[in-house]
GROMACS .gro file of C-alpha atoms in nm:
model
  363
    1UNK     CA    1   0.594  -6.313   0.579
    2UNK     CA    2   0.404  -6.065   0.794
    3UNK     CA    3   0.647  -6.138   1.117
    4UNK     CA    4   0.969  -6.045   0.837
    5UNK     CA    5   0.765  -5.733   0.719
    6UNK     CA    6   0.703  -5.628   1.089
    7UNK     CA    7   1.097  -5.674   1.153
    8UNK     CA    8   1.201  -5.516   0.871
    9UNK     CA    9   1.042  -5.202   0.987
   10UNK     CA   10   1.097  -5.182   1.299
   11UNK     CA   11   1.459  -5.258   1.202
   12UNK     CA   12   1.438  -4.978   0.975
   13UNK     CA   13   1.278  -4.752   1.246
   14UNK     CA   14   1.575  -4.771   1.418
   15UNK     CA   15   1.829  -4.642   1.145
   16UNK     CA   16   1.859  -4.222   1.100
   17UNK     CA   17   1.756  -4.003   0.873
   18UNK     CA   18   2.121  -3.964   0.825
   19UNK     CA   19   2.187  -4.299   0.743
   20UNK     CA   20   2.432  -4.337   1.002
   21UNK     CA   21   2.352  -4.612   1.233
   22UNK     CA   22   2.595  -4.511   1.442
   23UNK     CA   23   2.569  -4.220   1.499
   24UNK     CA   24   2.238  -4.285   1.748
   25UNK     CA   25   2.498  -4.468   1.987
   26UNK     CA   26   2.795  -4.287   1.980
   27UNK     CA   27   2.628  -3.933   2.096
   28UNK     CA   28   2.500  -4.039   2.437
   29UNK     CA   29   2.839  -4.244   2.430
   30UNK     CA   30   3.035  -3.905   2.352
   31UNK     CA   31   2.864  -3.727   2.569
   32UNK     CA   32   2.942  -3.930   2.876
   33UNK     CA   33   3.292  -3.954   2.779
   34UNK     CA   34   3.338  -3.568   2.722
   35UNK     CA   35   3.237  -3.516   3.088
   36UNK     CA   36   3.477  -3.756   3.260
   37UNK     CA   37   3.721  -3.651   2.988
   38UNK     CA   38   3.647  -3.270   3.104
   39UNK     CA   39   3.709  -3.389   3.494
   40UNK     CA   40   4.024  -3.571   3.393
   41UNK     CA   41   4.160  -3.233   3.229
   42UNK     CA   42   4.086  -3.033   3.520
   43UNK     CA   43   4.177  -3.258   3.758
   44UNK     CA   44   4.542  -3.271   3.578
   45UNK     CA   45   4.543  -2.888   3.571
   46UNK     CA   46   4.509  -2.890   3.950
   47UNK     CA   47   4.735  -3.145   4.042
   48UNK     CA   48   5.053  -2.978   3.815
   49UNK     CA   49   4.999  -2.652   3.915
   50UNK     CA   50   4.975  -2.657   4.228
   51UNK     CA   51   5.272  -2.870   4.261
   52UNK     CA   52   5.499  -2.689   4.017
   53UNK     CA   53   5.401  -2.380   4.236
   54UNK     CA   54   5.469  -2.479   4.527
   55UNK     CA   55   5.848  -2.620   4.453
   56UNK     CA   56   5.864  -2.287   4.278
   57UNK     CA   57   5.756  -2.046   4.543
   58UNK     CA   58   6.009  -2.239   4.829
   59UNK     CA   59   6.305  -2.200   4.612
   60UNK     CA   60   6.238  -1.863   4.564
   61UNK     CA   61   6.306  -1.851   4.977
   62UNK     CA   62   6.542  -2.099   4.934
   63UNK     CA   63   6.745  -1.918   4.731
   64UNK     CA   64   6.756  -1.592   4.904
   65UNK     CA   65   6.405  -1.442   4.809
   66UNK     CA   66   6.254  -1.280   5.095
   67UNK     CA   67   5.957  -1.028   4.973
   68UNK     CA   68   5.619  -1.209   5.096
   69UNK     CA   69   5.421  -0.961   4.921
   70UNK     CA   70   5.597  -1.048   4.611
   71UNK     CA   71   5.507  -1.438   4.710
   72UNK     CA   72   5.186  -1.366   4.729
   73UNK     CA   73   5.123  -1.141   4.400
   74UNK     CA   74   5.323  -1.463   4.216
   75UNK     CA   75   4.992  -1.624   4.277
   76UNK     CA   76   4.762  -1.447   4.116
   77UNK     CA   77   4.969  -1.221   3.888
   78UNK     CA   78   4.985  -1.450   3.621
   79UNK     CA   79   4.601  -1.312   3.506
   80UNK     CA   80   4.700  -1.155   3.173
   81UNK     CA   81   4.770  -1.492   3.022
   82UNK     CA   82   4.393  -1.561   3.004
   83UNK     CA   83   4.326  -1.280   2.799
   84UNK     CA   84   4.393  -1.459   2.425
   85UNK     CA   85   4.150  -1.752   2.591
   86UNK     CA   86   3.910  -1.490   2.688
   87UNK     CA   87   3.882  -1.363   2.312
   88UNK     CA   88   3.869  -1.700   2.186
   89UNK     CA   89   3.617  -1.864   2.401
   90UNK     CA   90   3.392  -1.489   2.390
   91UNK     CA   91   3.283  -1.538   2.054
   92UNK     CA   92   3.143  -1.883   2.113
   93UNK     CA   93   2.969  -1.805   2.403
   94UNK     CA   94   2.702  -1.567   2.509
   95UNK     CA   95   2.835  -1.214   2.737
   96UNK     CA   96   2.706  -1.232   3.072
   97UNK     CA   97   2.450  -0.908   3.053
   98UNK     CA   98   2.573  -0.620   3.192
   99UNK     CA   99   2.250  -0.527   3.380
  100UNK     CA  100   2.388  -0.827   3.621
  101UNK     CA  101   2.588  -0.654   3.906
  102UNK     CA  102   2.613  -0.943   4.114
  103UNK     CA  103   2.906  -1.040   3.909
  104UNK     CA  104   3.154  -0.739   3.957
  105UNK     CA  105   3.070  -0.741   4.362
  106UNK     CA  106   3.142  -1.060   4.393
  107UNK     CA  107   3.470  -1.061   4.192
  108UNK     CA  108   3.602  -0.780   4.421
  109UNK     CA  109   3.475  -0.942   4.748
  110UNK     CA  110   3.653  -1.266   4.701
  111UNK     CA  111   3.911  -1.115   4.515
  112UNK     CA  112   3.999  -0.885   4.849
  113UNK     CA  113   3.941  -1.240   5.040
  114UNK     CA  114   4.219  -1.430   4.816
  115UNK     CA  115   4.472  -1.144   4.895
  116UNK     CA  116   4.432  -1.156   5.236
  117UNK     CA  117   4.462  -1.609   5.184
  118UNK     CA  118   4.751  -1.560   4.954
  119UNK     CA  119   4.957  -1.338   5.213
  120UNK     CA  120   4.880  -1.637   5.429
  121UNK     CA  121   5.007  -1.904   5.253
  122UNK     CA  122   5.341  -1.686   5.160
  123UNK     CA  123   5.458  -1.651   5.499
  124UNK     CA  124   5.367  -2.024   5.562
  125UNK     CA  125   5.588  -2.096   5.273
  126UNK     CA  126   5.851  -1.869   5.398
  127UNK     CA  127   5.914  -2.049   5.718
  128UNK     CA  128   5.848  -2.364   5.621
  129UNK     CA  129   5.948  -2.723   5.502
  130UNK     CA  130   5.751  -2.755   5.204
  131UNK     CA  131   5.690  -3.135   5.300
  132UNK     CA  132   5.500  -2.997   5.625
  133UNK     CA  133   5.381  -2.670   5.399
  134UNK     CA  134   5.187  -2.936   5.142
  135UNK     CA  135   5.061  -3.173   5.481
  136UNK     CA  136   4.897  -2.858   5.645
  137UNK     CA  137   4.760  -2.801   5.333
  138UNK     CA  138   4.612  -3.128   5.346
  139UNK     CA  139   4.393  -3.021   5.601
  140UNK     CA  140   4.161  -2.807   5.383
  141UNK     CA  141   3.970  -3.080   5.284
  142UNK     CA  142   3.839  -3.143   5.644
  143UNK     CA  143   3.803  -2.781   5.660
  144UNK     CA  144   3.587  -2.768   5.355
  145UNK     CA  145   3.391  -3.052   5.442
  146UNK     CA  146   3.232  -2.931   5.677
  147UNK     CA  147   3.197  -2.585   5.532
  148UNK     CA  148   3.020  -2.738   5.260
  149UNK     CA  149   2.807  -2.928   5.510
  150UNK     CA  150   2.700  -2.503   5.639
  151UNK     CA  151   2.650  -2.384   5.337
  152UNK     CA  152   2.631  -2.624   5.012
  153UNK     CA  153   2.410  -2.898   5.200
  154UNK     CA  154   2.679  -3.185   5.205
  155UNK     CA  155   2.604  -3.455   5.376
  156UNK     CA  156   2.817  -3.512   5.672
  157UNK     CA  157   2.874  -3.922   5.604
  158UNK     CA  158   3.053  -4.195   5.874
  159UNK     CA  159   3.332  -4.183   5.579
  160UNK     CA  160   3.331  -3.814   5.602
  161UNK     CA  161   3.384  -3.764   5.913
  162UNK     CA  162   3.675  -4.037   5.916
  163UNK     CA  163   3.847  -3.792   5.631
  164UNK     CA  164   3.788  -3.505   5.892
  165UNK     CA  165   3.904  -3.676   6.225
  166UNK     CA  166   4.181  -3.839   5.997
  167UNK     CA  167   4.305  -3.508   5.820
  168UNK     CA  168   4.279  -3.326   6.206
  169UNK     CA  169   4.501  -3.616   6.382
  170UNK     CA  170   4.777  -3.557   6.108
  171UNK     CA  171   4.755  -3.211   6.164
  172UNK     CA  172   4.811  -3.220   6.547
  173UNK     CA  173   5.063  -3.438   6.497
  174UNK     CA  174   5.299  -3.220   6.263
  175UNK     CA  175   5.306  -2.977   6.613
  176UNK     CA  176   5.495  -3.203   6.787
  177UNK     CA  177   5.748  -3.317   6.546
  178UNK     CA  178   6.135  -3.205   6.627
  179UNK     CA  179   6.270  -2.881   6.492
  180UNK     CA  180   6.553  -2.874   6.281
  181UNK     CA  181   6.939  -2.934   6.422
  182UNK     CA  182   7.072  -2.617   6.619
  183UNK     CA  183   6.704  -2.461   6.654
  184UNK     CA  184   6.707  -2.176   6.793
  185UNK     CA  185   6.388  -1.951   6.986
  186UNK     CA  186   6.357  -1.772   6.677
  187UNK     CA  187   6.391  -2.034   6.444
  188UNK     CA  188   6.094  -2.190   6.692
  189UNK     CA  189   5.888  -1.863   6.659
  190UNK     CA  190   5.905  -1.850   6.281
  191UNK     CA  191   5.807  -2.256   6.265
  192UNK     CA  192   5.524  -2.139   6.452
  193UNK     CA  193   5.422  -1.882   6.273
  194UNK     CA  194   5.439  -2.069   5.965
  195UNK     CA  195   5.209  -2.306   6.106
  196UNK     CA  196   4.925  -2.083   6.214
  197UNK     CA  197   4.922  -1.897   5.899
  198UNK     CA  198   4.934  -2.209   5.661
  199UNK     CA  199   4.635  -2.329   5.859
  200UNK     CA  200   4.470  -1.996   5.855
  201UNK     CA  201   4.510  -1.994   5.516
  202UNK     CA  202   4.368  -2.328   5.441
  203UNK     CA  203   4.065  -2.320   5.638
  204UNK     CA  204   4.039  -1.965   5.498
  205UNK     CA  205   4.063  -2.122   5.131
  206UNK     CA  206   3.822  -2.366   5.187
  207UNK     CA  207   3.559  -2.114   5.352
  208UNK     CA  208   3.585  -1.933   5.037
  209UNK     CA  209   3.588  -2.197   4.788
  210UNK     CA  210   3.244  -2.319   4.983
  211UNK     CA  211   3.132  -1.976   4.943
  212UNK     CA  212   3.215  -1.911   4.547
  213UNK     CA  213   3.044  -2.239   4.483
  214UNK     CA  214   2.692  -2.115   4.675
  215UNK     CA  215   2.775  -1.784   4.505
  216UNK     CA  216   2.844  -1.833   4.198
  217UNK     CA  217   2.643  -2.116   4.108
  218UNK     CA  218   2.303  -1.905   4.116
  219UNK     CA  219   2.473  -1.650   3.931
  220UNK     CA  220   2.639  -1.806   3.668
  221UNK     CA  221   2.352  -2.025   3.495
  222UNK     CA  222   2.592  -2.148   3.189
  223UNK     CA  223   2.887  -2.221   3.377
  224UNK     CA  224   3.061  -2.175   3.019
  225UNK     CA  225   3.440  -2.160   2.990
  226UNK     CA  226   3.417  -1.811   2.896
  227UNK     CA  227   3.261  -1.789   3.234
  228UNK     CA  228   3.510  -1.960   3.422
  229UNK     CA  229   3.789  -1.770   3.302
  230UNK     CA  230   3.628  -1.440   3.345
  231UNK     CA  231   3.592  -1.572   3.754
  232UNK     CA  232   3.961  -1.661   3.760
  233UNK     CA  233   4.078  -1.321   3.530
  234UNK     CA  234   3.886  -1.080   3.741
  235UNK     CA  235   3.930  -1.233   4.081
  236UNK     CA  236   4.289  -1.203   4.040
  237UNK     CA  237   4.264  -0.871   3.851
  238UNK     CA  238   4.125  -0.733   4.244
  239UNK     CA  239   4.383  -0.950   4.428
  240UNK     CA  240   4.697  -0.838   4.236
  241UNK     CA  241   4.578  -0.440   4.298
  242UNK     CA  242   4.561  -0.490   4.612
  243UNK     CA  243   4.902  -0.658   4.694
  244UNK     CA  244   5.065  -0.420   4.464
  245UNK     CA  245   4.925  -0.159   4.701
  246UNK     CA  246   5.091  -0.337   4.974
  247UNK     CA  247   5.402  -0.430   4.772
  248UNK     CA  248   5.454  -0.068   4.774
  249UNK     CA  249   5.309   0.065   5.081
  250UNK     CA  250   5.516  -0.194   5.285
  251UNK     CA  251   5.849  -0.069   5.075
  252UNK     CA  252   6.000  -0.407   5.025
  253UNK     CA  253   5.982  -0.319   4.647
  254UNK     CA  254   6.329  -0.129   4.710
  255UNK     CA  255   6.469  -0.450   4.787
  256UNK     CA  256   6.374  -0.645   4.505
  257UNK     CA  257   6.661  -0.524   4.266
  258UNK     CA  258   6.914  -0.648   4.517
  259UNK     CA  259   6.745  -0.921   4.572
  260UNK     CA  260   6.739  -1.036   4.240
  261UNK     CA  261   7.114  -0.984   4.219
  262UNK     CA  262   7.176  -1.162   4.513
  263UNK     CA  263   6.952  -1.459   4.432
  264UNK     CA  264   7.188  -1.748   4.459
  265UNK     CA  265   7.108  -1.919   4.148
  266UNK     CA  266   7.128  -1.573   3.910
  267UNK     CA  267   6.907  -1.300   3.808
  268UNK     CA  268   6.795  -1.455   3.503
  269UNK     CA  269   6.667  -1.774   3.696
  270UNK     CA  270   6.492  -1.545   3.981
  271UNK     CA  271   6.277  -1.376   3.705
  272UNK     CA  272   6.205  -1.725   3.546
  273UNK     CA  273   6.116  -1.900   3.912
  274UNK     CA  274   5.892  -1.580   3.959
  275UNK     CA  275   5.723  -1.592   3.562
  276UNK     CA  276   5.674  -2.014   3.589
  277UNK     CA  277   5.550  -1.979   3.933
  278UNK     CA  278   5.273  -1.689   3.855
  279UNK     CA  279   5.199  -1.941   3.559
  280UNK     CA  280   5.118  -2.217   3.763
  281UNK     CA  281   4.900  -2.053   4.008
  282UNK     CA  282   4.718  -1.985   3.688
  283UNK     CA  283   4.665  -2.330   3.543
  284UNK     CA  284   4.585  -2.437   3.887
  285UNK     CA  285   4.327  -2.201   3.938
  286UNK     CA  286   4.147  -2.262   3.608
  287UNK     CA  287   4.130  -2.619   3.729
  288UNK     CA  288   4.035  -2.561   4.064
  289UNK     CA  289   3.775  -2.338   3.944
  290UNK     CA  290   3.636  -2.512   3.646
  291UNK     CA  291   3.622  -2.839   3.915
  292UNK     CA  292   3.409  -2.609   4.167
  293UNK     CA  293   3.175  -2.478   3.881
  294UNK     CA  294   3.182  -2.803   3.708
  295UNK     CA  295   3.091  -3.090   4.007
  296UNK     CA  296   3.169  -2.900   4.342
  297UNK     CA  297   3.437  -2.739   4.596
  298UNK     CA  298   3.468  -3.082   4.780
  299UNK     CA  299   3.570  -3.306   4.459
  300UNK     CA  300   3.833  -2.987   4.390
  301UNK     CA  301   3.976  -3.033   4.750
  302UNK     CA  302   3.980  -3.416   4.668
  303UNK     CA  303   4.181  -3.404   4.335
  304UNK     CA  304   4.395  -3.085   4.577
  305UNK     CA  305   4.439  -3.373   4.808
  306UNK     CA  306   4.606  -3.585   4.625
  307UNK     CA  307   4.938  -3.361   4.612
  308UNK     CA  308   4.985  -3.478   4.973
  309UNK     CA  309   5.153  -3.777   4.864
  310UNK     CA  310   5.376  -3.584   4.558
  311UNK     CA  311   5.493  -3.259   4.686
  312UNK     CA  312   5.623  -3.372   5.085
  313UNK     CA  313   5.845  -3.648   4.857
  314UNK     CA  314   5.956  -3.406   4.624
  315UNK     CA  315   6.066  -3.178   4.924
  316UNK     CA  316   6.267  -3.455   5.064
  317UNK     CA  317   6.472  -3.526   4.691
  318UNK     CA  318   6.470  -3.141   4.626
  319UNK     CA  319   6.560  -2.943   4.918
  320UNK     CA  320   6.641  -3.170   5.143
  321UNK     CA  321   6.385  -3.216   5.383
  322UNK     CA  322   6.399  -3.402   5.691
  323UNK     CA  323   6.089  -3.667   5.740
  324UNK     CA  324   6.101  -3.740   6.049
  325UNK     CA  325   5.866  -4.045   6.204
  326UNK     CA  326   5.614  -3.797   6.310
  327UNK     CA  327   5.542  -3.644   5.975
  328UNK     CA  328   5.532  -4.000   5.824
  329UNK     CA  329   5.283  -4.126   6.002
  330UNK     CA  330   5.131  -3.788   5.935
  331UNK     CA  331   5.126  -3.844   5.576
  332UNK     CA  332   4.992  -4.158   5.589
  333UNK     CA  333   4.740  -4.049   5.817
  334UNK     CA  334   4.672  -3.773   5.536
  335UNK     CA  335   4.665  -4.049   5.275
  336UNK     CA  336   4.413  -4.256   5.445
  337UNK     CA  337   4.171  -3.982   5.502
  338UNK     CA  338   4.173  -3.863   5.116
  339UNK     CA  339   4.083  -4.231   5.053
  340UNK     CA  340   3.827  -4.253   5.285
  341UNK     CA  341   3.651  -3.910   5.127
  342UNK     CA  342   3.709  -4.068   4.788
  343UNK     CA  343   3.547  -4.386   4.873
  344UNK     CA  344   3.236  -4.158   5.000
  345UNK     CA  345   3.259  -4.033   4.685
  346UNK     CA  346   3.274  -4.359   4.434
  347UNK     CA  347   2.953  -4.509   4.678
  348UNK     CA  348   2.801  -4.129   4.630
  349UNK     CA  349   2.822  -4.196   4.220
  350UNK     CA  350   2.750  -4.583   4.185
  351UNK     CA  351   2.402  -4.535   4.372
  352UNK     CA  352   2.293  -4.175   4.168
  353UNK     CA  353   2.383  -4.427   3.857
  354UNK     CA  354   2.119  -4.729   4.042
  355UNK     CA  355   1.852  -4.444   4.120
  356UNK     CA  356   1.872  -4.316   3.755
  357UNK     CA  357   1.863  -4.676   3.609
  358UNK     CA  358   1.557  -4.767   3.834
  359UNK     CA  359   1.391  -4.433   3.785
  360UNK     CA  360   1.045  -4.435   3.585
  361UNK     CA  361   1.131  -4.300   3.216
  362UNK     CA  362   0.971  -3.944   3.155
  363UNK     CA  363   0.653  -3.952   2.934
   0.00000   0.00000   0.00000
């Protein structure tokens, strides 16, 4: 009798005030969900974007486009879509204070920064196959590794370094693989320059995503949506000035009417490869940044990885582009050192989850 009266209560310890038995499991349950759920959202918003924009912005040369400051604005132009998410997510979360002026300086210092990498990674695009554009871009997550090693405290693991030496050896390689039929000098000195400023550019990108994450994360406490978006809005706000200044100053905004006539696929279809590709910059920097803010720069590279194996095969259907033995064995190179930084990762996660099981409980 006593042993069913002890049971009893202690079974009916167990049960909310609410009734609800369970609702006591499903919280922790939903709450572990809704972060993986968060990364898988992100992580999708990344890998589209970035892809869609990249097909875009190489038609846009394919098809007769020529402007690189116009290339590069059609990154981060796309801002003023943000603005009805900026209202909507402001009245559920708190304004950052206005005494804070950390905020606005760093917004127009990497703001100036991404002009400078977006100018970068338009000629790049320009005078390059986009299969050898997205395998050169590959090489940011070696770069960021080991800025995030400098500044961010990574640890510089045996599987790390594999990524690195990996992601470097495809890289090399992609020098040496054969021009295109009928090369000419010039065609040679344009490859070339491609090259150097597509690598500029990434290393570039991943100093400065290693730097927004050391940055920002001491500024930005809540790392709210609101917050996100106002990173991403005003960042590009600064970087879209300033290529407008040298949209203009440069003069090739005289040109733009004629090219748009001359674009071989129609005026209407320029303006719509220039509107969809300033959108996709967009979504991919929300997920970019929402991955940096929410886990770190290096899982963003990762899941920015991964488009190593999607956009040189979409080149190839596409546009044509030759893959020769060189860049396949760069690829797979590429490949292999993305899995070998997410394997660091998945033996990262499964022993924080064996340290927090054998952890002490807090009294």
């Amino acid at each position: 009798m006593d042993f069913s009266i002890r049971e009893t209560k202690e079974t009916n310890s167990k049960i909310p005030e609410d009734g609800n038995v369970n609702s006591r499991f499903k919280f922790p349950l939903f709450k572990q969900h809704k972060k993986w759920f968060q990364m898988a959202i992100y992580s999708i918003l990344v890998l589209t974007g970035q892809s869609s924009a990249t097909l875009l912005g190489r038609l846009y040369f394919e098809k007769g486009g020529k402007s690189k400051y116009m290339a590069a604005l059609v990154q981060s132009a796309g801002f003023p879509i943000l603005i009805p998410l900026l209202l909507i997510t402001s009245s559920k979360n708190k304004p950052t204070r206005p005494e804070n002026f950390a905020l606005p300086a760093l917004y127009i210092c990497f703001g100036t920064f991404l002009a400078f990498d977006c100018m970068l990674y338009a000629i790049g695009l320009m005078h390059l196959p986009v299969s050898t554009y997205s395998l050169l871009c590959a090489s940011q997550l070696g770069f960021n590794a080991l800025f995030s090693c400098i500044l961010n405290s990574q640890k510089l693991t045996s599987f790390i370094v594999n990524s690195v030496f990996l992601l470097t050896v495809s890289t090399i390689l992609l020098i040496f693989q054969p021009g295109p039929p009928g090369a000419n000098t010039g065609t040679s000195g344009k490859f070339a320059l491609g090259f150097i400023c597509t690598l500029t550019g990434a290393a570039l990108y991943a100093f400065l995503l290693s730097l927004e994450q050391l940055a920002y994360g001491k500024v930005l406490k809540g790392k709210t949506v609101n917050e996100i978006l106002n990173v991403i809005f005003y960042e590009s706000l600064v970087t879209s000035c300033l290529l407008l200044v040298g949209l203009f100053g440069s003069g090739e905004w005289r040109v733009l009417k004629d090219e748009m006539e001359g674009f071989e696929l129609g005026g209407k279809v320029y303006v719509m490869v220039l509107v969809f590709g300033a959108f996709s910059w967009q979504v991919f920097g929300v997920g970019m940044v929402s991955l940096i803010l929410k886990v770190s720069c290096l899982f963003g590279n990762v899941i920015s990885t991964l488009n190593v194996g999607v956009v040189p095969v979409l080149g190839v259907v596409v546009f044509k582009d030759s893959m020769s033995g060189l860049k396949v064995v760069a690829l797979v190179l590429a490949v292999w050192g993305f899995l070998s930084f997410v394997y660091q990762q998945y033996v990262d996660e499964v022993k924080s989850r064996a340290e927090n099981v054998n952890s002490p409980p807090r009294n």
